[in-house]
Amino acid sequence: MKFASGSLLPLTIAIPTSMIVGGLAQSNNNAGWTTASNGVSIAAGVAVTLALQELVIKPLVRRERPYRALDSVRWVDSSATGYSFPSSHAATSWGLAVGLSLRYPKWYVIGPSVAYALVVSLSRPYLGVHFPSDVLTGAVLGSLVQYAFYKFQYWPKTPRSSTGAYFSSAAVRGPIGLGIALPLGN
């Protein structure tokens, strides 16, 4: 369980970085730009999730970790400090799983990413550093933020107003995934 928890940070850095670098290496085609854009979007979603948790929610809620709050809880992971609610490990692992699954809806992406997120999430109460509600809330938060970033990245390419403004195609959006409003029509 310590290995599952400890492996999250390297994977959180490696997955989006490899998507960005790999996509930019094949930037002459739309698939490369899409891959790089997906990597940037997933990384941004993880960053926003962690900032929201660490800078807003945890300081507001100030929930003590189980090993501090309960005498009967064994403490296996000595590196966990700070507040407990919500679980950053659960939020990050589920955010990665949802981000990858939405962008690459194949069984060989969804299955392993969900299994990994589940193992990381279960490891946190096992190690005595989170309550189950911390893990559940973190999983929901990470999933929702990644879903929002996915929806933003693939914003509809239909008229957005009566002025006839359209959003550009994915090939023009570039690696950041931001659309550019183009006034078309009268």
PDB file of C-alpha atoms in Angstrom:
ATOM      1  CA  MET A   1       0.000   0.000   0.000  1.00  0.00           C
ATOM      2  CA  LYS A   2       2.908   2.362   0.645  1.00  0.00           C
ATOM      3  CA  PHE A   3       4.189   1.616  -2.843  1.00  0.00           C
ATOM      4  CA  ALA A   4       0.792   2.450  -4.399  1.00  0.00           C
ATOM      5  CA  SER A   5       0.635   5.760  -2.536  1.00  0.00           C
ATOM      6  CA  GLY A   6       4.269   6.579  -3.264  1.00  0.00           C
ATOM      7  CA  SER A   7       3.964   5.870  -6.975  1.00  0.00           C
ATOM      8  CA  LEU A   8       1.326   8.559  -7.532  1.00  0.00           C
ATOM      9  CA  LEU A   9       3.599  11.605  -7.715  1.00  0.00           C
ATOM     10  CA  PRO A  10       5.937  10.162 -10.379  1.00  0.00           C
ATOM     11  CA  LEU A  11       2.957   9.031 -12.462  1.00  0.00           C
ATOM     12  CA  THR A  12       1.195  12.377 -12.040  1.00  0.00           C
ATOM     13  CA  ILE A  13       4.233  14.063 -13.544  1.00  0.00           C
ATOM     14  CA  ALA A  14       5.147  11.392 -16.113  1.00  0.00           C
ATOM     15  CA  ILE A  15       1.757  10.809 -17.752  1.00  0.00           C
ATOM     16  CA  PRO A  16       0.891  14.390 -18.795  1.00  0.00           C
ATOM     17  CA  THR A  17       4.543  15.217 -19.557  1.00  0.00           C
ATOM     18  CA  SER A  18       4.915  12.225 -21.864  1.00  0.00           C
ATOM     19  CA  MET A  19       1.642  13.151 -23.579  1.00  0.00           C
ATOM     20  CA  ILE A  20       2.826  16.715 -24.153  1.00  0.00           C
ATOM     21  CA  VAL A  21       6.315  15.745 -25.350  1.00  0.00           C
ATOM     22  CA  GLY A  22       5.030  12.887 -27.496  1.00  0.00           C
ATOM     23  CA  GLY A  23       2.323  15.053 -29.017  1.00  0.00           C
ATOM     24  CA  LEU A  24       4.705  17.901 -29.791  1.00  0.00           C
ATOM     25  CA  ALA A  25       7.169  15.456 -31.355  1.00  0.00           C
ATOM     26  CA  GLN A  26       4.523  14.603 -33.934  1.00  0.00           C
ATOM     27  CA  SER A  27       3.141  18.144 -34.240  1.00  0.00           C
ATOM     28  CA  ASN A  28       2.870  17.988 -38.016  1.00  0.00           C
ATOM     29  CA  ASN A  29      -0.469  16.245 -37.719  1.00  0.00           C
ATOM     30  CA  ASN A  30      -3.689  16.810 -35.801  1.00  0.00           C
ATOM     31  CA  ALA A  31      -3.205  13.718 -33.638  1.00  0.00           C
ATOM     32  CA  GLY A  32       0.006  15.160 -32.187  1.00  0.00           C
ATOM     33  CA  TRP A  33      -1.661  18.453 -31.310  1.00  0.00           C
ATOM     34  CA  THR A  34      -4.592  16.599 -29.779  1.00  0.00           C
ATOM     35  CA  THR A  35      -2.294  14.437 -27.637  1.00  0.00           C
ATOM     36  CA  ALA A  36      -0.305  17.459 -26.455  1.00  0.00           C
ATOM     37  CA  SER A  37      -3.526  19.352 -25.767  1.00  0.00           C
ATOM     38  CA  ASN A  38      -4.848  16.400 -23.756  1.00  0.00           C
ATOM     39  CA  GLY A  39      -1.646  16.308 -21.704  1.00  0.00           C
ATOM     40  CA  VAL A  40      -1.812  20.021 -20.925  1.00  0.00           C
ATOM     41  CA  SER A  41      -5.486  19.784 -20.010  1.00  0.00           C
ATOM     42  CA  ILE A  42      -4.954  16.810 -17.679  1.00  0.00           C
ATOM     43  CA  ALA A  43      -1.961  18.491 -16.006  1.00  0.00           C
ATOM     44  CA  ALA A  44      -3.920  21.725 -15.556  1.00  0.00           C
ATOM     45  CA  GLY A  45      -6.843  19.807 -14.059  1.00  0.00           C
ATOM     46  CA  VAL A  46      -4.560  18.096 -11.549  1.00  0.00           C
ATOM     47  CA  ALA A  47      -2.917  21.423 -10.655  1.00  0.00           C
ATOM     48  CA  VAL A  48      -6.271  23.133 -10.109  1.00  0.00           C
ATOM     49  CA  THR A  49      -7.526  20.209  -8.024  1.00  0.00           C
ATOM     50  CA  LEU A  50      -4.464  20.274  -5.773  1.00  0.00           C
ATOM     51  CA  ALA A  51      -4.555  24.059  -5.415  1.00  0.00           C
ATOM     52  CA  LEU A  52      -8.253  23.975  -4.557  1.00  0.00           C
ATOM     53  CA  GLN A  53      -7.699  21.296  -1.919  1.00  0.00           C
ATOM     54  CA  GLU A  54      -4.474  22.504  -0.362  1.00  0.00           C
ATOM     55  CA  LEU A  55      -5.160  26.249  -0.438  1.00  0.00           C
ATOM     56  CA  VAL A  56      -8.922  26.406   0.093  1.00  0.00           C
ATOM     57  CA  ILE A  57     -10.674  23.273   1.372  1.00  0.00           C
ATOM     58  CA  LYS A  58      -8.117  21.795   3.799  1.00  0.00           C
ATOM     59  CA  PRO A  59      -7.438  25.118   5.612  1.00  0.00           C
ATOM     60  CA  LEU A  60     -11.178  25.754   5.900  1.00  0.00           C
ATOM     61  CA  VAL A  61     -12.195  22.301   7.156  1.00  0.00           C
ATOM     62  CA  ARG A  62      -9.046  21.601   9.247  1.00  0.00           C
ATOM     63  CA  ARG A  63      -9.861  17.935   9.836  1.00  0.00           C
ATOM     64  CA  GLU A  64      -7.187  16.052  11.752  1.00  0.00           C
ATOM     65  CA  ARG A  65      -5.784  12.848  10.319  1.00  0.00           C
ATOM     66  CA  PRO A  66      -7.089   9.557  11.783  1.00  0.00           C
ATOM     67  CA  TYR A  67      -3.801   8.685  13.484  1.00  0.00           C
ATOM     68  CA  ARG A  68      -4.034  11.981  15.396  1.00  0.00           C
ATOM     69  CA  ALA A  69      -7.778  11.930  16.065  1.00  0.00           C
ATOM     70  CA  LEU A  70      -8.234   8.284  17.084  1.00  0.00           C
ATOM     71  CA  ASP A  71      -6.144   6.259  19.515  1.00  0.00           C
ATOM     72  CA  SER A  72      -6.883   2.915  17.844  1.00  0.00           C
ATOM     73  CA  VAL A  73      -5.574   3.844  14.375  1.00  0.00           C
ATOM     74  CA  ARG A  74      -2.192   2.487  13.368  1.00  0.00           C
ATOM     75  CA  TRP A  75       0.061   4.878  11.543  1.00  0.00           C
ATOM     76  CA  VAL A  76       2.034   3.302   8.726  1.00  0.00           C
ATOM     77  CA  ASP A  77       2.770   6.268   6.443  1.00  0.00           C
ATOM     78  CA  SER A  78       4.987   8.676   8.382  1.00  0.00           C
ATOM     79  CA  SER A  79       5.239  11.154   5.493  1.00  0.00           C
ATOM     80  CA  ALA A  80       1.610  12.331   5.722  1.00  0.00           C
ATOM     81  CA  THR A  81       1.318  15.700   7.410  1.00  0.00           C
ATOM     82  CA  GLY A  82      -1.195  18.523   7.359  1.00  0.00           C
ATOM     83  CA  TYR A  83      -4.930  18.119   7.332  1.00  0.00           C
ATOM     84  CA  SER A  84      -6.921  15.119   6.202  1.00  0.00           C
ATOM     85  CA  PHE A  85      -9.997  16.345   4.316  1.00  0.00           C
ATOM     86  CA  PRO A  86     -10.119  15.738   1.350  1.00  0.00           C
ATOM     87  CA  SER A  87      -7.565  13.199   0.172  1.00  0.00           C
ATOM     88  CA  SER A  88      -5.175  14.641  -2.405  1.00  0.00           C
ATOM     89  CA  HIS A  89      -4.052  11.149  -3.394  1.00  0.00           C
ATOM     90  CA  ALA A  90      -7.638  10.103  -4.170  1.00  0.00           C
ATOM     91  CA  ALA A  91      -8.343  13.345  -6.023  1.00  0.00           C
ATOM     92  CA  THR A  92      -5.205  13.094  -8.130  1.00  0.00           C
ATOM     93  CA  SER A  93      -5.507   9.391  -8.947  1.00  0.00           C
ATOM     94  CA  TRP A  94      -9.196   9.641  -9.863  1.00  0.00           C
ATOM     95  CA  GLY A  95      -8.534  12.854 -11.763  1.00  0.00           C
ATOM     96  CA  LEU A  96      -5.908  11.082 -13.868  1.00  0.00           C
ATOM     97  CA  ALA A  97      -8.219   8.094 -14.382  1.00  0.00           C
ATOM     98  CA  VAL A  98     -11.180  10.234 -15.441  1.00  0.00           C
ATOM     99  CA  GLY A  99      -9.037  12.520 -17.592  1.00  0.00           C
ATOM    100  CA  LEU A 100      -7.475   9.616 -19.474  1.00  0.00           C
ATOM    101  CA  SER A 101     -10.746   7.684 -19.736  1.00  0.00           C
ATOM    102  CA  LEU A 102     -12.681  10.609 -21.198  1.00  0.00           C
ATOM    103  CA  ARG A 103     -10.023  11.393 -23.778  1.00  0.00           C
ATOM    104  CA  TYR A 104      -9.156   7.782 -24.656  1.00  0.00           C
ATOM    105  CA  PRO A 105     -12.338   5.700 -24.077  1.00  0.00           C
ATOM    106  CA  LYS A 106     -10.812   2.280 -24.666  1.00  0.00           C
ATOM    107  CA  TRP A 107     -10.980  -0.654 -22.252  1.00  0.00           C
ATOM    108  CA  TYR A 108      -7.174  -0.846 -22.033  1.00  0.00           C
ATOM    109  CA  VAL A 109      -7.067   2.762 -20.783  1.00  0.00           C
ATOM    110  CA  ILE A 110     -10.159   2.787 -18.579  1.00  0.00           C
ATOM    111  CA  GLY A 111      -9.543  -0.557 -16.837  1.00  0.00           C
ATOM    112  CA  PRO A 112      -5.973  -0.011 -15.627  1.00  0.00           C
ATOM    113  CA  SER A 113      -6.478   3.662 -14.756  1.00  0.00           C
ATOM    114  CA  VAL A 114      -9.605   2.964 -12.676  1.00  0.00           C
ATOM    115  CA  ALA A 115      -7.945  -0.038 -11.002  1.00  0.00           C
ATOM    116  CA  TYR A 116      -4.917   2.086 -10.122  1.00  0.00           C
ATOM    117  CA  ALA A 117      -7.091   4.909  -8.750  1.00  0.00           C
ATOM    118  CA  LEU A 118      -9.009   2.391  -6.652  1.00  0.00           C
ATOM    119  CA  VAL A 119      -5.826   0.878  -5.178  1.00  0.00           C
ATOM    120  CA  VAL A 120      -4.348   4.308  -4.378  1.00  0.00           C
ATOM    121  CA  SER A 121      -7.630   5.394  -2.785  1.00  0.00           C
ATOM    122  CA  LEU A 122      -7.893   2.249  -0.665  1.00  0.00           C
ATOM    123  CA  SER A 123      -4.287   2.612   0.444  1.00  0.00           C
ATOM    124  CA  ARG A 124      -4.950   5.903   2.241  1.00  0.00           C
ATOM    125  CA  PRO A 125      -7.253   4.591   5.024  1.00  0.00           C
ATOM    126  CA  TYR A 126      -5.124   1.444   5.225  1.00  0.00           C
ATOM    127  CA  LEU A 127      -2.064   3.576   5.980  1.00  0.00           C
ATOM    128  CA  GLY A 128      -4.008   5.452   8.671  1.00  0.00           C
ATOM    129  CA  VAL A 129      -3.788   8.886   7.054  1.00  0.00           C
ATOM    130  CA  HIS A 130      -7.366   9.392   5.787  1.00  0.00           C
ATOM    131  CA  PHE A 131     -10.933   8.654   6.769  1.00  0.00           C
ATOM    132  CA  PRO A 132     -13.098   6.970   4.102  1.00  0.00           C
ATOM    133  CA  SER A 133     -15.062  10.210   3.638  1.00  0.00           C
ATOM    134  CA  ASP A 134     -11.787  12.024   2.860  1.00  0.00           C
ATOM    135  CA  VAL A 135     -11.091   9.543   0.085  1.00  0.00           C
ATOM    136  CA  LEU A 136     -14.618   9.636  -1.334  1.00  0.00           C
ATOM    137  CA  THR A 137     -14.697  13.442  -1.365  1.00  0.00           C
ATOM    138  CA  GLY A 138     -11.252  13.619  -2.969  1.00  0.00           C
ATOM    139  CA  ALA A 139     -12.261  11.122  -5.658  1.00  0.00           C
ATOM    140  CA  VAL A 140     -15.408  13.079  -6.497  1.00  0.00           C
ATOM    141  CA  LEU A 141     -13.569  16.411  -6.519  1.00  0.00           C
ATOM    142  CA  GLY A 142     -10.727  15.180  -8.741  1.00  0.00           C
ATOM    143  CA  SER A 143     -13.187  13.560 -11.139  1.00  0.00           C
ATOM    144  CA  LEU A 144     -15.381  16.662 -11.387  1.00  0.00           C
ATOM    145  CA  VAL A 145     -12.452  19.003 -12.031  1.00  0.00           C
ATOM    146  CA  GLN A 146     -11.092  16.736 -14.782  1.00  0.00           C
ATOM    147  CA  TYR A 147     -14.561  16.486 -16.323  1.00  0.00           C
ATOM    148  CA  ALA A 148     -14.809  20.304 -16.327  1.00  0.00           C
ATOM    149  CA  PHE A 149     -11.393  20.593 -18.004  1.00  0.00           C
ATOM    150  CA  TYR A 150     -12.429  17.978 -20.573  1.00  0.00           C
ATOM    151  CA  LYS A 151     -15.627  19.887 -21.380  1.00  0.00           C
ATOM    152  CA  PHE A 152     -13.683  23.149 -21.636  1.00  0.00           C
ATOM    153  CA  GLN A 153     -11.057  21.589 -23.893  1.00  0.00           C
ATOM    154  CA  TYR A 154     -13.675  20.225 -26.280  1.00  0.00           C
ATOM    155  CA  TRP A 155     -15.940  23.254 -26.174  1.00  0.00           C
ATOM    156  CA  PRO A 156     -18.726  23.053 -28.781  1.00  0.00           C
ATOM    157  CA  LYS A 157     -17.784  24.314 -32.219  1.00  0.00           C
ATOM    158  CA  THR A 158     -21.223  25.814 -32.822  1.00  0.00           C
ATOM    159  CA  PRO A 159     -22.394  29.431 -32.854  1.00  0.00           C
ATOM    160  CA  ARG A 160     -22.132  30.880 -29.342  1.00  0.00           C
ATOM    161  CA  SER A 161     -24.097  34.076 -29.817  1.00  0.00           C
ATOM    162  CA  SER A 162     -26.323  35.990 -32.163  1.00  0.00           C
ATOM    163  CA  THR A 163     -23.235  37.754 -33.553  1.00  0.00           C
ATOM    164  CA  GLY A 164     -22.194  34.532 -35.289  1.00  0.00           C
ATOM    165  CA  ALA A 165     -19.007  33.900 -33.281  1.00  0.00           C
ATOM    166  CA  TYR A 166     -17.702  30.384 -33.789  1.00  0.00           C
ATOM    167  CA  PHE A 167     -15.007  28.453 -32.011  1.00  0.00           C
ATOM    168  CA  SER A 168     -12.167  27.118 -34.072  1.00  0.00           C
ATOM    169  CA  SER A 169     -11.381  23.471 -34.743  1.00  0.00           C
ATOM    170  CA  ALA A 170      -8.994  21.395 -32.620  1.00  0.00           C
ATOM    171  CA  ALA A 171      -6.235  21.757 -35.221  1.00  0.00           C
ATOM    172  CA  VAL A 172      -6.236  25.546 -34.823  1.00  0.00           C
ATOM    173  CA  ARG A 173      -6.597  25.505 -31.034  1.00  0.00           C
ATOM    174  CA  GLY A 174      -3.073  24.244 -30.499  1.00  0.00           C
ATOM    175  CA  PRO A 175      -1.575  22.345 -27.576  1.00  0.00           C
ATOM    176  CA  ILE A 176      -3.239  24.376 -24.838  1.00  0.00           C
ATOM    177  CA  GLY A 177      -6.730  23.478 -25.994  1.00  0.00           C
ATOM    178  CA  LEU A 178      -8.076  27.018 -25.938  1.00  0.00           C
ATOM    179  CA  GLY A 179     -10.536  28.025 -28.617  1.00  0.00           C
ATOM    180  CA  ILE A 180     -10.383  31.344 -30.414  1.00  0.00           C
ATOM    181  CA  ALA A 181     -13.658  33.150 -31.106  1.00  0.00           C
ATOM    182  CA  LEU A 182     -13.804  34.098 -34.753  1.00  0.00           C
ATOM    183  CA  PRO A 183     -16.513  36.496 -35.908  1.00  0.00           C
ATOM    184  CA  LEU A 184     -17.966  34.850 -38.988  1.00  0.00           C
ATOM    185  CA  GLY A 185     -21.008  35.915 -40.907  1.00  0.00           C
ATOM    186  CA  ASN A 186     -22.882  39.208 -40.951  1.00  0.00           C
TER     187      ASN A 186
END
